[in-house]
Structure formats: C-alpha cells, structure tokens
Amino acid sequence: MSIFSVLLCIQYFSIILMIFLCAYIIKKWSKPAHGWFFFYCITTLVNNAGYLALMNAQTEREAFLIWQFTYICRAWIPFTLLKFALFLCTGKRYPKVTTFLSHVHVIIYLMVLTMPFNPFYYRSYQFVEDGLFPHLVLERGPVHFVYDVMCFCYAVIVLKLMISSAIKEKDSCKRRQFIITSIAITAIVAFWIINVLRLVPGYDTTAFGFTVGAAVFYIGIFCFDILDTKNMTEAVVFNEAAVESEKDAQPDPENQTVRPKIEAFGDCDTRIKLPLSEILYFEADAEQVFAYTKDEIYNVKLRLYQVEEIAHSAGIIRVSKSHLINLRKIEVVRPALNSRLYVKMLNGEEVLVSRKYAHLLKEAIA
C-alpha cells in the first residue's frame, strides 16, 4: 500500500469519526460547551472532507475551488476550540472579545475567497504535480502571518486554561477530563505547528492532527466523559431524584428535629445525601451548581432557584444571582463598594452580596 493510500484511509477514518461525534453530541446536547464542541466537529468534518477532495484534485481550477470551499470551515476551527475551552473551564462567554474575534475570522475567509484579487493572505499560488500527490503550493502573505500568530495565542490560552483547571480541580474524575482534553488539543496544535514550519512538503499535517485529536476526543468522551453527558439524564429528574429534603430527612437523635438533606455528587460522581446544615454556601457556575462545606465541594444536579426553594427552611438565602449562603455559617459581614457586602464564611471564603440582596441579608441577621 502506498503512502498516498494510507493518507486517504486516514482522511476517511477522520470523516467517519467526526460524523459519529456530531451525531452523539446532537443526541446529548445540553450545555453551551456541547454546542461549541459540535461546531468544532462540524468545521473539522468539512475541512477534512474538503482536504480529501483536494488530495484527489487533478487540475488547478479544481484544487483552487476546493481550497476556497474548505476554508469556509477551516478558518473557524481555532475559534471554536477557544470557545469550547472557555466554556469548559470558566463557563463564561466573553461576548465583546469573541464578537471581535468572530469578525476577524470572517475577514480571513473573505480574503481567501478573493485570493486572485488580493495578495494579503496568500501572495501567490500554483498547482504542482510532484510530491505525494498533486497539490496547491501557497505562498503566505502578511495577513496569514498575523493569523498564525493569533492562532498560536489561541493555543497558548487554551492549553493554559486546561492545565490550570486540571491543577485546581479537586474532583479526580473532572481532572482526568481536563487532562484528556489537553492531550487532544496538544496533538492538534503540534501538527499545526509542523504545517506552519512546512516540515512535510506537499502535505497538510493539520489534517492528520485533526484525526489524532478526534481519536483522543472519542476516547475521552466514552471513557472519561469529558463532556459530562452521562449524567445529563440524572440532571433533569430534579424533584424525584435530587430533592431529599422531606423524604430522606432524618431526625437528629439529640433534639429530635428534622435535618433536611439534598442529593449531591462528590469525587467520581459518588452520590450522597448531604445535610443542608453542613453546607456553607451554594454557587452557580455556568450550567452547574456547587455546594461548599467546610472541607469539600459537591455538585448538585439542580438549578440554583430550585435549591433556593428547598433550602430556604434551613436558613439558606440568596445573596446574589449566583450565590446562596447559610446564615448559620457566617463568620463576618463587612461593607463593600456600591452598597454591597462581603460575607466571610466559616471556611474563610468570602462571598459578595449584591446591592439587590444586601438589605435582605441585613434583615435576616438582625
């Protein structure tokens, strides 16, 4: 079997893998991170399918049109990986920055679309028939070099986010999720750098990098649940499976009072019935809600407003859009700017009370 045949098989394999991943994400879609990973899979699928066609192109006109078509999605792959990493690690949108960057990527594609009329992205191109297979030889222009620098910055930001999240994460299962995702992205970046340096003339090594990345993502999704899809069915059964404030409340043997509990998940999604009296505060981060005790952090498969309804009778009140605190676990309350407050909990963490809820907290502790 020739090298060309092997490369063709790799392209077919990557296309099949990406189609499967797209179908799986559509079925399990429930978070913004899923949407951006789906966008990444679609752009990579079109890119690899386009490159497969490019490998079989026989004329310059044919190769040129295929390259322009491929760039419809190729220009968006770095952006989709950046957005996926931002949502996965921080849960934040950064709308101003990402809107600006999205316009930059639109401009990049327009420059590729008008290649014959401007020398800014590609100075020149020609179709050669030597090498592993007939291919386009493209001479990069000044804008392409700027785009390469921008993509390198993307790679640094994404890998820094993944590595720092893996280091900070206390849950061993989620830590493995970040590590697997980092490996996939590192493989993609490594083969992209090889292509930028043109260490393999006549072949776009990013296509192989996307195949390796897809394989690692596949392993990560089905072996390590990096998209957290296996627990989505549990997350929607709020009132029956997660709320145990009445059904599983147990009397305290000393004073015979009810100690309401809530269902929470610890390391490796270990399910426990957590007494509300042990919780210092709840925090909503993107699509997830976390319960903080003095020594541990637990995941709660509920929306914050649902936790508020359950926990109100236990002295837990809302103090901001993303926080509920236990009034019995407050150590110090001090003023902050703009009529807000800082609440120091018994574990030493401080929670910012928004101006909207500051007066309610004052009334509650008066």
XYZ file of C-alpha atoms in Angstrom:
366
model
C 0.000 0.000 0.000
C 1.396 3.420 -0.994
C 1.750 6.390 1.360
C -0.946 8.167 -0.606
C -3.396 5.302 0.031
C -2.581 5.390 3.755
C -3.228 9.135 3.867
C -6.543 8.638 2.076
C -7.563 5.992 4.634
C -6.676 8.398 7.440
C -8.913 11.056 5.897
C -11.825 8.623 5.528
C -11.339 7.473 9.117
C -11.373 11.062 10.434
C -14.544 11.883 8.478
C -16.372 8.815 9.825
C -15.201 9.613 13.362
C -16.354 13.222 13.118
C -19.777 12.227 11.759
C -20.201 9.851 14.698
C -19.138 12.525 17.218
C -21.536 15.073 15.690
C -24.436 12.605 15.915
C -23.575 11.767 19.520
C -23.375 15.427 20.588
C -26.709 16.233 18.936
C -28.282 13.419 20.940
C -26.704 14.539 24.252
C -26.671 18.321 23.723
C -27.483 20.154 26.976
C -24.725 22.712 27.651
C -23.092 25.650 25.818
C -19.804 23.722 25.798
C -21.555 20.951 23.860
C -22.648 23.485 21.246
C -19.141 24.772 20.680
C -17.689 21.253 20.558
C -20.344 20.393 17.974
C -19.319 23.487 15.995
C -15.682 22.302 16.199
C -16.647 18.829 14.954
C -18.651 20.250 12.040
C -15.866 22.618 10.954
C -13.282 19.853 11.226
C -15.542 17.450 9.329
C -15.943 19.891 6.420
C -12.219 20.715 6.488
C -11.142 17.067 6.341
C -13.743 16.205 3.706
C -12.514 19.155 1.660
C -8.899 18.106 2.044
C -9.831 14.578 0.945
C -11.262 16.084 -2.239
C -8.175 18.285 -2.596
C -5.912 15.218 -2.454
C -7.776 13.862 -5.483
C -7.883 17.138 -7.449
C -6.433 16.882 -10.977
C -6.453 20.499 -12.168
C -5.509 23.878 -10.696
C -9.060 25.205 -11.069
C -10.498 22.208 -9.282
C -7.939 22.415 -6.451
C -8.459 26.184 -6.086
C -12.251 25.900 -5.734
C -11.946 23.039 -3.243
C -9.475 25.055 -1.138
C -11.845 28.019 -1.031
C -14.713 25.734 -0.015
C -12.587 24.074 2.683
C -11.686 27.437 4.189
C -15.361 28.157 4.913
C -14.866 25.982 7.988
C -11.073 25.817 8.283
C -10.956 29.485 9.283
C -13.260 28.771 12.243
C -11.553 25.734 13.783
C -9.189 27.674 16.123
C -12.056 29.923 17.233
C -14.359 27.001 18.048
C -11.653 25.305 20.137
C -11.095 28.566 22.025
C -14.808 28.963 22.782
C -15.102 25.305 23.786
C -12.199 25.665 26.220
C -13.592 28.908 27.678
C -16.981 27.335 28.388
C -15.484 24.090 29.655
C -13.025 25.769 32.044
C -14.747 29.008 33.070
C -18.379 28.826 31.927
C -18.079 32.462 30.793
C -18.969 33.912 27.388
C -16.655 36.968 27.000
C -19.077 38.426 24.409
C -17.105 41.537 23.400
C -13.842 39.707 22.787
C -15.407 36.748 20.986
C -17.583 39.011 18.826
C -14.457 40.895 17.729
C -12.595 37.650 17.014
C -15.527 36.233 15.050
C -15.393 39.273 12.760
C -11.660 38.695 12.272
C -12.320 35.123 11.136
C -14.988 36.329 8.701
C -12.427 38.736 7.224
C -9.887 35.910 6.931
C -12.312 33.815 4.911
C -13.208 36.759 2.671
C -9.507 37.195 1.915
C -9.259 33.530 0.920
C -12.402 33.909 -1.195
C -10.793 36.839 -3.050
C -7.340 35.231 -3.384
C -6.986 36.031 -7.111
C -7.542 39.732 -6.450
C -5.530 40.453 -3.292
C -2.014 39.456 -2.128
C -2.612 39.966 1.590
C -3.432 36.457 2.782
C -1.734 34.489 0.003
C 0.809 36.239 -2.191
C 0.544 33.622 -4.901
C -0.456 30.035 -5.566
C 0.346 27.360 -8.111
C -0.672 23.778 -8.786
C 2.181 21.256 -8.874
C 2.002 17.569 -9.709
C 5.087 16.322 -7.876
C 5.256 15.122 -4.268
C 2.916 12.606 -2.649
C 0.035 13.834 -4.825
C -0.810 16.868 -6.997
C -1.374 19.850 -4.704
C -1.512 23.615 -4.361
C 1.647 25.455 -3.292
C 0.592 28.600 -1.441
C 2.926 31.482 -0.590
C 1.740 33.131 2.601
C 1.091 36.847 2.726
C 1.406 39.307 5.673
C -2.128 38.725 6.962
C -1.512 34.981 7.053
C 1.470 35.520 9.346
C -0.703 37.655 11.635
C -3.338 34.924 11.599
C -0.690 32.321 12.515
C 0.370 34.433 15.491
C -3.272 34.785 16.547
C -3.789 31.015 16.324
C -0.648 30.452 18.383
C -2.062 32.797 21.041
C -5.298 30.779 20.956
C -3.286 27.607 21.543
C -1.410 29.104 24.497
C -4.638 30.391 26.099
C -6.487 27.100 25.601
C -3.689 24.914 26.949
C -3.089 27.265 29.875
C -6.796 27.116 30.751
C -6.864 23.325 30.519
C -3.698 22.760 32.536
C -4.597 25.287 35.254
C -8.103 23.799 35.503
C -6.630 20.304 35.845
C -4.309 21.513 38.614
C -7.047 23.352 40.536
C -9.767 20.718 40.111
C -10.332 18.678 43.283
C -12.549 16.066 41.668
C -10.236 13.370 40.269
C -12.702 12.448 37.501
C -13.028 16.020 36.251
C -9.255 16.408 36.486
C -8.869 13.488 34.085
C -11.391 15.163 31.774
C -9.208 18.276 31.556
C -6.061 16.180 31.047
C -7.576 14.159 28.173
C -8.869 17.328 26.507
C -5.403 18.900 26.887
C -3.820 15.879 25.171
C -6.237 16.141 22.228
C -5.651 19.868 21.777
C -1.872 19.468 22.192
C -1.857 16.910 19.352
C -3.821 19.279 17.105
C -1.515 22.208 17.923
C 1.651 20.121 17.413
C 0.661 19.054 13.886
C -0.469 22.607 13.097
C 2.996 23.889 14.068
C 4.587 21.231 11.836
C 2.436 22.502 8.979
C 3.293 26.155 9.670
C 7.001 25.291 9.603
C 6.430 23.226 6.418
C 8.375 20.264 7.724
C 6.372 17.901 5.480
C 6.262 19.476 2.000
C 3.180 18.735 -0.082
C 1.013 17.520 2.801
C -1.134 19.478 5.253
C -0.239 17.854 8.584
C -3.106 19.636 10.335
C -5.447 17.135 8.642
C -3.583 14.320 10.402
C -3.593 16.355 13.635
C -7.367 16.696 13.486
C -7.629 12.917 13.059
C -5.450 12.280 16.121
C -7.401 14.883 18.075
C -10.705 13.302 17.075
C -9.499 9.888 18.222
C -8.400 11.282 21.604
C -11.691 13.163 21.980
C -13.557 9.943 21.175
C -11.663 8.098 23.907
C -12.188 10.994 26.298
C -15.944 11.183 25.687
C -16.660 7.493 26.067
C -14.038 6.527 28.665
C -13.719 9.711 30.750
C -16.963 11.581 29.925
C -15.130 14.829 29.140
C -18.395 16.452 28.010
C -20.238 15.323 31.171
C -23.030 13.754 29.121
C -23.528 10.552 31.090
C -25.154 12.369 33.993
C -27.449 14.593 31.943
C -30.395 12.229 32.340
C -29.981 12.420 36.109
C -29.834 16.202 35.993
C -33.367 16.580 34.646
C -35.016 14.413 37.305
C -34.984 17.183 39.864
C -37.918 16.628 42.150
C -37.809 12.829 42.221
C -34.107 12.001 42.327
C -32.279 15.017 43.671
C -34.552 16.567 46.263
C -34.463 14.721 49.529
C -35.423 17.490 51.910
C -38.591 15.718 53.061
C -38.486 12.073 52.041
C -34.960 11.335 53.290
C -34.826 13.765 56.188
C -33.737 12.008 59.331
C -34.395 13.131 62.897
C -31.472 14.287 64.992
C -31.129 11.835 67.897
C -30.298 14.634 70.350
C -33.114 17.082 69.745
C -35.456 15.041 67.500
C -35.516 17.856 64.901
C -35.571 17.139 61.194
C -32.284 17.577 59.330
C -33.231 18.167 55.681
C -30.844 16.786 53.095
C -30.114 17.328 49.447
C -28.678 14.899 46.936
C -25.135 15.823 45.913
C -22.265 14.240 43.997
C -18.652 14.049 45.161
C -15.499 12.668 43.557
C -16.165 10.432 40.539
C -19.878 11.286 40.894
C -20.269 9.470 44.203
C -23.887 10.069 45.242
C -24.501 11.197 48.837
C -27.330 12.690 50.895
C -25.806 15.940 52.166
C -27.403 17.618 55.224
C -28.226 21.248 54.466
C -26.934 22.169 57.913
C -23.399 21.221 56.808
C -23.441 23.443 53.720
C -21.812 26.868 53.969
C -22.987 28.177 50.614
C -24.110 27.244 47.107
C -22.515 28.677 43.972
C -23.843 28.588 40.410
C -21.140 28.411 37.753
C -22.456 28.363 34.174
C -24.708 25.287 33.946
C -23.642 23.733 37.260
C -24.386 24.348 40.956
C -21.837 23.525 43.653
C -22.368 23.047 47.379
C -19.472 24.076 49.638
C -18.977 22.537 53.057
C -16.092 23.337 55.379
C -13.763 20.840 53.687
C -15.409 19.603 50.480
C -17.116 20.739 47.271
C -20.085 18.832 45.855
C -22.001 19.027 42.596
C -25.777 19.451 42.875
C -27.896 18.386 39.897
C -30.340 21.276 40.320
C -30.823 24.842 39.196
C -29.990 27.464 41.794
C -33.600 28.648 42.117
C -34.664 25.083 42.880
C -32.002 24.789 45.571
C -33.255 28.090 46.983
C -36.795 26.747 47.300
C -35.596 23.609 49.053
C -33.002 25.179 51.340
C -34.884 28.281 52.488
C -36.336 26.497 55.527
C -32.793 25.571 56.605
C -31.721 29.218 56.855
C -30.099 29.376 53.418
C -30.902 32.550 51.471
C -29.973 34.130 48.157
C -27.369 36.913 48.271
C -26.611 37.315 44.562
C -27.521 35.969 41.159
C -25.083 33.076 41.632
C -24.859 32.509 45.410
C -26.924 31.190 48.306
C -25.430 31.309 51.819
C -26.194 29.563 55.095
C -26.963 32.231 57.718
C -25.706 29.904 60.450
C -22.266 29.587 58.821
C -21.419 33.299 58.615
C -18.292 34.458 60.414
C -18.055 38.147 59.476
C -20.059 40.625 57.404
C -18.318 43.767 56.148
C -19.281 46.542 53.733
C -18.140 46.696 50.103
C -18.387 49.348 47.394
C -21.701 50.417 45.844
C -23.854 49.403 48.837
C -22.762 45.787 48.576
C -21.481 43.489 51.326
C -18.792 40.879 51.810
C -19.701 37.794 53.822
C -16.874 35.704 55.241
C -17.935 32.093 55.755
C -16.552 29.643 58.331
C -14.175 28.124 55.776
C -12.541 31.511 55.217
C -14.080 32.107 51.784
C -15.734 35.441 51.065
C -18.987 35.782 49.131
C -20.002 39.096 47.560
C -23.566 40.151 48.349
C -25.102 42.219 45.559
C -26.846 45.517 46.265
C -30.212 43.960 45.378
C -29.954 41.410 48.215
C -27.888 43.372 50.759
C -30.921 44.705 52.672
C -32.482 41.216 52.784
C -29.327 39.841 54.391
C -29.300 42.659 56.942
C -32.903 41.906 57.845
C -32.180 38.179 58.113
C -29.282 38.569 60.532
C -30.767 41.457 62.513
